[in-house]
Short mmCIF file of C-alpha atoms in Angstrom, two decimals:
data_model
loop_
_atom_site.label_atom_id
_atom_site.label_comp_id
_atom_site.label_asym_id
_atom_site.label_seq_id
_atom_site.Cartn_x
_atom_site.Cartn_y
_atom_site.Cartn_z
CA UNK A 1 30.55 256.41 92.91
CA UNK A 2 33.89 255.44 91.38
CA UNK A 3 33.52 255.67 87.59
CA UNK A 4 36.95 254.53 86.42
CA UNK A 5 38.88 251.30 86.76
CA UNK A 6 42.45 251.28 85.43
CA UNK A 7 42.49 251.14 81.64
CA UNK A 8 45.80 250.18 80.15
CA UNK A 9 47.43 249.63 76.84
CA UNK A 10 47.45 245.87 76.35
CA UNK A 11 49.91 245.54 73.48
CA UNK A 12 53.41 244.97 74.79
CA UNK A 13 55.12 247.22 72.24
CA UNK A 14 52.61 250.09 72.65
CA UNK A 15 52.11 250.26 68.88
CA UNK A 16 48.99 248.18 68.28
CA UNK A 17 45.73 247.46 70.00
CA UNK A 18 43.94 249.76 72.48
CA UNK A 19 46.33 252.37 73.83
CA UNK A 20 44.32 253.35 76.90
CA UNK A 21 45.48 256.62 78.38
CA UNK A 22 48.23 257.01 75.82
CA UNK A 23 45.47 258.00 73.39
CA UNK A 24 43.73 261.37 73.53
CA UNK A 25 40.64 259.61 72.21
CA UNK A 26 40.26 258.04 75.64
CA UNK A 27 39.80 261.53 77.09
CA UNK A 28 36.79 262.08 74.84
CA UNK A 29 35.23 258.70 75.57
CA UNK A 30 35.76 259.02 79.31
CA UNK A 31 34.13 262.46 79.35
CA UNK A 32 31.12 261.11 77.46
CA UNK A 33 30.88 258.23 79.92
CA UNK A 34 31.02 260.59 82.92
CA UNK A 35 28.21 262.69 81.45
CA UNK A 36 26.11 259.59 80.85
CA UNK A 37 26.64 258.32 84.39
CA UNK A 38 25.61 261.67 85.85
CA UNK A 39 22.51 261.77 83.63
CA UNK A 40 21.43 258.25 84.57
CA UNK A 41 22.45 258.12 88.24
CA UNK A 42 22.71 261.73 89.38
CA UNK A 43 19.51 261.50 91.41
CA UNK A 44 21.01 258.67 93.46
CA UNK A 45 24.68 259.67 93.67
CA UNK A 46 26.09 262.85 95.19
CA UNK A 47 29.74 261.91 95.70
CA UNK A 48 31.66 261.05 92.54
CA UNK A 49 35.18 259.70 92.07
CA UNK A 50 36.76 260.15 88.65
CA UNK A 51 39.93 258.11 89.15
CA UNK A 52 41.32 255.77 91.76
CA UNK A 53 45.10 256.03 92.19
CA UNK A 54 46.05 257.50 88.78
CA UNK A 55 49.70 257.82 89.78
CA UNK A 56 49.81 254.20 90.92
CA UNK A 57 48.51 252.48 87.81
CA UNK A 58 50.53 254.67 85.44
CA UNK A 59 53.72 254.31 87.48
CA UNK A 60 53.24 250.55 87.83
CA UNK A 61 52.44 250.14 84.16
CA UNK A 62 55.35 252.10 82.74
CA UNK A 63 58.04 252.55 85.44
CA UNK A 64 57.80 249.92 88.20
CA UNK A 65 57.10 247.16 85.70
CA UNK A 66 58.06 244.27 88.01
CA UNK A 67 54.83 244.80 89.98
CA UNK A 68 52.92 242.90 87.32
CA UNK A 69 50.46 245.55 86.18
CA UNK A 70 49.76 245.77 82.43
CA UNK A 71 51.24 246.62 80.09
CA UNK A 72 54.45 246.29 82.19
CA UNK A 73 56.51 248.14 79.59
CA UNK A 74 59.32 250.32 80.91
CA UNK A 75 58.68 253.60 79.14
CA UNK A 76 59.04 256.85 81.11
CA UNK A 77 57.59 258.84 78.22
CA UNK A 78 54.44 256.69 78.31
CA UNK A 79 54.17 257.40 82.06
CA UNK A 80 54.34 261.14 81.38
CA UNK A 81 51.89 261.09 78.45
CA UNK A 82 49.31 258.89 80.16
CA UNK A 83 49.21 261.01 83.32
CA UNK A 84 48.93 264.20 81.25
CA UNK A 85 45.90 262.74 79.49
CA UNK A 86 44.37 261.58 82.76
CA UNK A 87 44.61 265.08 84.23
CA UNK A 88 42.79 266.52 81.23
CA UNK A 89 40.19 263.75 81.41
CA UNK A 90 39.52 264.44 85.08
CA UNK A 91 38.97 268.15 84.43
CA UNK A 92 36.56 267.47 81.56
CA UNK A 93 34.74 264.78 83.50
CA UNK A 94 34.40 267.19 86.43
CA UNK A 95 32.60 269.67 84.19
CA UNK A 96 30.46 266.94 82.64
CA UNK A 97 29.39 265.57 86.02
CA UNK A 98 28.48 269.04 87.26
CA UNK A 99 26.51 269.76 84.09
CA UNK A 100 24.57 266.51 83.84
CA UNK A 101 23.91 265.74 87.51
CA UNK A 102 20.23 266.58 87.57
CA UNK A 103 19.84 267.57 91.22
CA UNK A 104 22.92 269.78 91.24
CA UNK A 105 24.45 268.11 94.29
CA UNK A 106 27.46 266.49 92.64
CA UNK A 107 30.60 266.61 94.79
CA UNK A 108 33.56 265.41 92.77
CA UNK A 109 36.91 264.15 93.99
CA UNK A 110 39.82 261.98 93.04
CA UNK A 111 41.36 259.17 95.08
CA UNK A 112 45.10 259.58 95.39
CA UNK A 113 47.53 256.97 96.67
CA UNK A 114 49.92 258.68 99.06
CA UNK A 115 53.20 257.50 100.49
CA UNK A 116 55.18 260.16 102.33
CA UNK A 117 58.77 260.22 101.16
CA UNK A 118 61.73 260.36 103.54
CA UNK A 119 65.44 260.62 102.71
CA UNK A 120 67.74 257.74 103.61
CA UNK A 121 70.58 260.16 104.37
CA UNK A 122 70.84 263.91 104.76
CA UNK A 123 72.45 263.98 101.31
CA UNK A 124 69.20 262.60 99.87
CA UNK A 125 67.00 265.45 101.05
CA UNK A 126 66.74 267.10 97.63
CA UNK A 127 65.87 263.92 95.75
CA UNK A 128 63.33 263.07 98.46
CA UNK A 129 61.64 266.40 97.72
CA UNK A 130 61.58 265.48 94.03
CA UNK A 131 60.06 262.08 94.78
CA UNK A 132 57.45 263.58 97.08
CA UNK A 133 56.46 266.06 94.38
CA UNK A 134 56.25 263.44 91.62
CA UNK A 135 54.39 260.84 93.68
CA UNK A 136 52.31 262.90 96.07
CA UNK A 137 51.65 266.58 95.48
CA UNK A 138 52.04 267.11 91.72
CA UNK A 139 48.57 266.10 90.56
CA UNK A 140 46.79 267.78 93.47
CA UNK A 141 48.64 271.06 92.85
CA UNK A 142 47.43 270.86 89.26
CA UNK A 143 43.80 270.21 90.17
CA UNK A 144 43.67 272.98 92.78
CA UNK A 145 46.06 275.71 91.63
CA UNK A 146 46.16 274.95 87.90
CA UNK A 147 49.95 274.55 87.91
CA UNK A 148 51.23 271.54 85.97
CA UNK A 149 54.70 270.20 85.29
CA UNK A 150 53.97 268.08 82.18
CA UNK A 151 57.50 266.82 81.54
CA UNK A 152 58.69 266.28 85.13
CA UNK A 153 61.52 268.74 84.74
CA UNK A 154 60.56 271.12 87.54
CA UNK A 155 59.06 273.74 85.24
CA UNK A 156 55.37 274.41 85.76
CA UNK A 157 52.96 275.81 83.22
CA UNK A 158 49.60 277.41 83.89
CA UNK A 159 46.64 275.16 83.08
CA UNK A 160 43.47 277.14 83.86
CA UNK A 161 41.38 274.18 82.67
CA UNK A 162 42.73 272.12 85.59
CA UNK A 163 42.26 274.76 88.29
CA UNK A 164 39.68 274.20 91.07
CA UNK A 165 38.60 270.81 89.78
CA UNK A 166 38.28 269.10 93.16
CA UNK A 167 35.52 269.38 95.74
CA UNK A 168 37.09 266.82 98.07
CA UNK A 169 40.12 264.56 98.21
CA UNK A 170 40.40 260.86 98.93
CA UNK A 171 43.70 259.50 100.25
CA UNK A 172 44.76 255.85 100.15
CA UNK A 173 47.55 255.22 102.64
CA UNK A 174 49.43 251.99 103.34
CA UNK A 175 53.07 252.81 104.08
CA UNK A 176 55.95 255.19 103.41
CA UNK A 177 58.81 255.41 100.91
CA UNK A 178 62.47 255.95 101.79
CA UNK A 179 64.62 257.10 98.87
CA UNK A 180 68.22 257.70 97.96
CA UNK A 181 69.83 259.40 94.98
CA UNK A 182 69.91 257.29 91.86
CA UNK A 183 73.38 255.83 91.20
CA UNK A 184 75.36 257.82 88.66
CA UNK A 185 75.59 254.84 86.30
CA UNK A 186 71.77 254.73 86.02
CA UNK A 187 70.13 256.72 83.20
CA UNK A 188 68.12 259.78 84.25
CA UNK A 189 65.05 260.11 82.07
CA UNK A 190 63.84 263.43 83.44
CA UNK A 191 65.21 265.94 85.91
CA UNK A 192 62.88 264.86 88.71
CA UNK A 193 63.22 261.09 88.31
CA UNK A 194 66.57 261.15 90.10
CA UNK A 195 65.75 258.85 93.04
CA UNK A 196 65.17 255.20 93.80
CA UNK A 197 63.32 253.61 96.74
CA UNK A 198 65.43 251.81 99.32
CA UNK A 199 64.80 248.16 100.11
CA UNK A 200 63.91 247.39 103.71
CA UNK A 201 61.43 250.25 104.07
CA UNK A 202 57.85 250.82 103.03
CA UNK A 203 56.60 248.26 100.51
CA UNK A 204 60.07 246.84 99.88
CA UNK A 205 60.46 244.63 102.95
CA UNK A 206 60.44 240.90 103.57
CA UNK A 207 56.98 239.53 104.46
CA UNK A 208 56.16 238.90 108.14
CA UNK A 209 59.45 240.23 109.40
CA UNK A 210 60.91 243.52 110.54
CA UNK A 211 61.90 246.49 108.42
CA UNK A 212 65.32 248.08 108.61
CA UNK A 213 63.72 250.41 111.13
CA UNK A 214 62.65 247.40 113.27
CA UNK A 215 58.97 247.83 112.47
CA UNK A 216 56.69 244.84 111.76
CA UNK A 217 55.78 244.02 108.16
CA UNK A 218 52.66 242.50 106.63
CA UNK A 219 52.12 239.34 104.60
CA UNK A 220 52.89 241.39 101.50
CA UNK A 221 56.11 242.80 102.99
CA UNK A 222 54.77 246.28 103.71
CA UNK A 223 56.18 248.11 106.70
CA UNK A 224 53.69 249.36 109.27
CA UNK A 225 54.36 253.08 109.58
CA UNK A 226 51.30 254.86 111.06
CA UNK A 227 53.11 258.18 111.49
CA UNK A 228 53.16 258.47 107.73
CA UNK A 229 49.39 258.81 107.64
CA UNK A 230 49.49 261.86 109.88
CA UNK A 231 52.37 263.31 107.85
CA UNK A 232 50.31 262.83 104.69
CA UNK A 233 47.24 264.46 106.19
CA UNK A 234 49.30 267.46 107.27
CA UNK A 235 50.85 267.72 103.82
CA UNK A 236 47.52 267.75 101.98
CA UNK A 237 45.81 270.01 104.52
CA UNK A 238 47.34 273.00 102.69
CA UNK A 239 45.02 272.42 99.72
CA UNK A 240 41.98 273.34 101.85
CA UNK A 241 39.88 270.38 100.76
CA UNK A 242 37.77 268.02 102.87
CA UNK A 243 39.75 264.77 103.14
CA UNK A 244 38.48 261.22 103.26
CA UNK A 245 40.82 258.34 104.05
CA UNK A 246 39.46 256.07 101.36
CA UNK A 247 41.81 253.12 101.88
CA UNK A 248 43.96 252.05 104.79
CA UNK A 249 44.62 248.40 105.47
CA UNK A 250 46.98 245.46 105.79
CA UNK A 251 47.47 242.01 104.28
CA UNK A 252 47.31 239.80 107.37
CA UNK A 253 45.73 236.38 106.91
CA UNK A 254 46.17 235.36 110.56
CA UNK A 255 45.00 238.72 111.95
CA UNK A 256 48.15 239.06 114.04
CA UNK A 257 48.84 242.68 113.15
CA UNK A 258 45.52 244.11 111.98
CA UNK A 259 44.28 245.32 115.36
CA UNK A 260 47.59 247.08 115.94
CA UNK A 261 47.43 248.49 112.42
CA UNK A 262 43.90 249.85 112.80
CA UNK A 263 44.37 251.34 116.27
CA UNK A 264 47.75 252.92 115.53
CA UNK A 265 46.55 254.50 112.28
CA UNK A 266 43.27 255.81 113.69
CA UNK A 267 45.25 257.29 116.58
CA UNK A 268 47.32 259.22 114.02
CA UNK A 269 44.12 260.41 112.32
CA UNK A 270 42.86 261.66 115.68
CA UNK A 271 46.10 263.57 116.25
CA UNK A 272 45.90 265.13 112.79
CA UNK A 273 42.36 266.31 113.51
CA UNK A 274 42.89 267.45 117.10
CA UNK A 275 46.41 268.87 116.93
CA UNK A 276 46.95 269.77 113.27
CA UNK A 277 43.37 270.91 112.54
CA UNK A 278 43.09 268.75 109.43
CA UNK A 279 39.52 268.37 108.16
CA UNK A 280 39.04 264.60 107.92
CA UNK A 281 35.48 263.66 106.98
CA UNK A 282 35.74 259.88 107.07
CA UNK A 283 37.88 256.75 107.39
CA UNK A 284 37.41 253.61 105.30
CA UNK A 285 39.34 250.47 106.15
CA UNK A 286 40.51 248.31 103.22
CA UNK A 287 38.83 246.00 103.12
CA UNK A 288 35.59 244.65 104.56
CA UNK A 289 36.16 241.15 103.15
CA UNK A 290 39.07 239.28 101.61
CA UNK A 291 39.11 240.19 97.94
CA UNK A 292 40.85 240.03 94.58
CA UNK A 293 44.03 242.07 95.00
CA UNK A 294 44.99 242.95 91.44
CA UNK A 295 48.34 241.38 90.49
CA UNK A 296 48.39 239.42 93.79
CA UNK A 297 45.09 237.70 93.00
CA UNK A 298 43.46 236.13 96.07
CA UNK A 299 46.75 235.47 97.85
CA UNK A 300 46.81 238.59 100.03
CA UNK A 301 44.03 238.83 102.60
CA UNK A 302 43.10 242.35 103.64
CA UNK A 303 39.63 241.62 104.94
CA UNK A 304 38.10 242.23 108.32
CA UNK A 305 36.06 239.19 107.34
CA UNK A 306 37.72 235.93 106.29
CA UNK A 307 36.38 234.20 103.18
CA UNK A 308 36.75 230.51 102.51
CA UNK A 309 36.95 230.67 98.73
CA UNK A 310 35.86 227.04 98.38
CA UNK A 311 32.73 227.14 100.54
CA UNK A 312 32.16 230.93 100.36
CA UNK A 313 31.76 230.96 104.15
CA UNK A 314 32.36 234.35 105.80
CA UNK A 315 33.93 234.52 109.27
CA UNK A 316 34.60 237.87 111.01
CA UNK A 317 38.16 238.19 112.27
CA UNK A 318 38.78 239.60 115.78
CA UNK A 319 39.88 242.89 114.21
CA UNK A 320 36.37 243.33 112.78
CA UNK A 321 34.94 243.64 116.29
CA UNK A 322 37.61 246.18 117.25
CA UNK A 323 36.75 248.43 114.31
CA UNK A 324 33.05 247.95 115.09
CA UNK A 325 33.68 249.16 118.65
CA UNK A 326 35.52 252.24 117.38
CA UNK A 327 32.78 253.01 114.86
CA UNK A 328 29.95 252.60 117.38
CA UNK A 329 31.65 254.93 119.85
CA UNK A 330 32.86 257.29 117.11
CA UNK A 331 35.99 257.43 119.22
CA UNK A 332 39.12 255.48 120.05
CA UNK A 333 38.54 253.99 123.53
CA UNK A 334 41.47 254.48 125.85
CA UNK A 335 41.75 250.77 126.60
CA UNK A 336 42.53 250.12 122.93
CA UNK A 337 45.57 252.39 122.90
CA UNK A 338 47.62 249.49 124.26
CA UNK A 339 47.26 247.97 120.78
CA UNK A 340 49.08 250.93 119.21
CA UNK A 341 52.36 249.54 120.56
CA UNK A 342 54.39 247.35 118.19
CA UNK A 343 53.58 243.67 118.70
CA UNK A 344 56.31 241.06 118.72
CA UNK A 345 55.35 239.15 115.56
CA UNK A 346 58.46 236.97 115.57
CA UNK A 347 57.88 235.34 118.95
#
């Protein structure tokens, strides 16, 4: 059970109104809520999720403000403070869930959006390492080893209260990030925020086109990069946690790319399990049906099942039957591997 939806400061100047995760009071209230949920539902729920994509909604709210997520105020300090508070809240909620789950079977994880980071040039290798740490490994290091870099300056402090606060890890994967060093005329707010993503890769491509690497892109302009899923699984394998792929999907209203997307990504999961010995416990496609996609509303269609929003009619897309076949066999049939090749979407 996922017990948190993104809570944001709503006031545009961050001075009035509810402050969300900028307020330490939210830590207290969230911990109380987690305890209550465990007390009421612990006999029915064994797997608990404290937060879904904490790095995403804090980064989008205070750094990447053009994405349309509230409060959309560029404030690097607010990004740092909110994520610090979220880490503390997770640790306290972990203890509360363990204490108040009546049957003692609570397994608690966090769902983390991952996007492996690659350098544009060899000169960008160091900043790519910084970006990978900030976006991918920082919070998981904290919740496993108890090492936390609160100010994003590359200096870790010991936080025993954060150590060993994960029983499993959920990974949401959609695409990669390619970065380059931030131009010298740009301000540097912390030592590790010294990079910028490069347009034409990852989520910064033109819709229904090709990336700079000649890979097809989705309706939302996201590059299809299945190798990044395996790279992410290998990277997080070092934390010795069972891994669930909790989201992996594509905006594709016409279902032109979804079969390729599903087959190519599941093939990479298979390779991570068979060749890299990663413990992957499950794979969840995003999503079963077309749905409300946050700042994109109903425009982007991720569903295996098409929804006519006027009549509410549901129609399975062809990709739904492909995933059904994979699930029923609990394997990737050899005849489907042909779909892992890049389709020509521009023909």
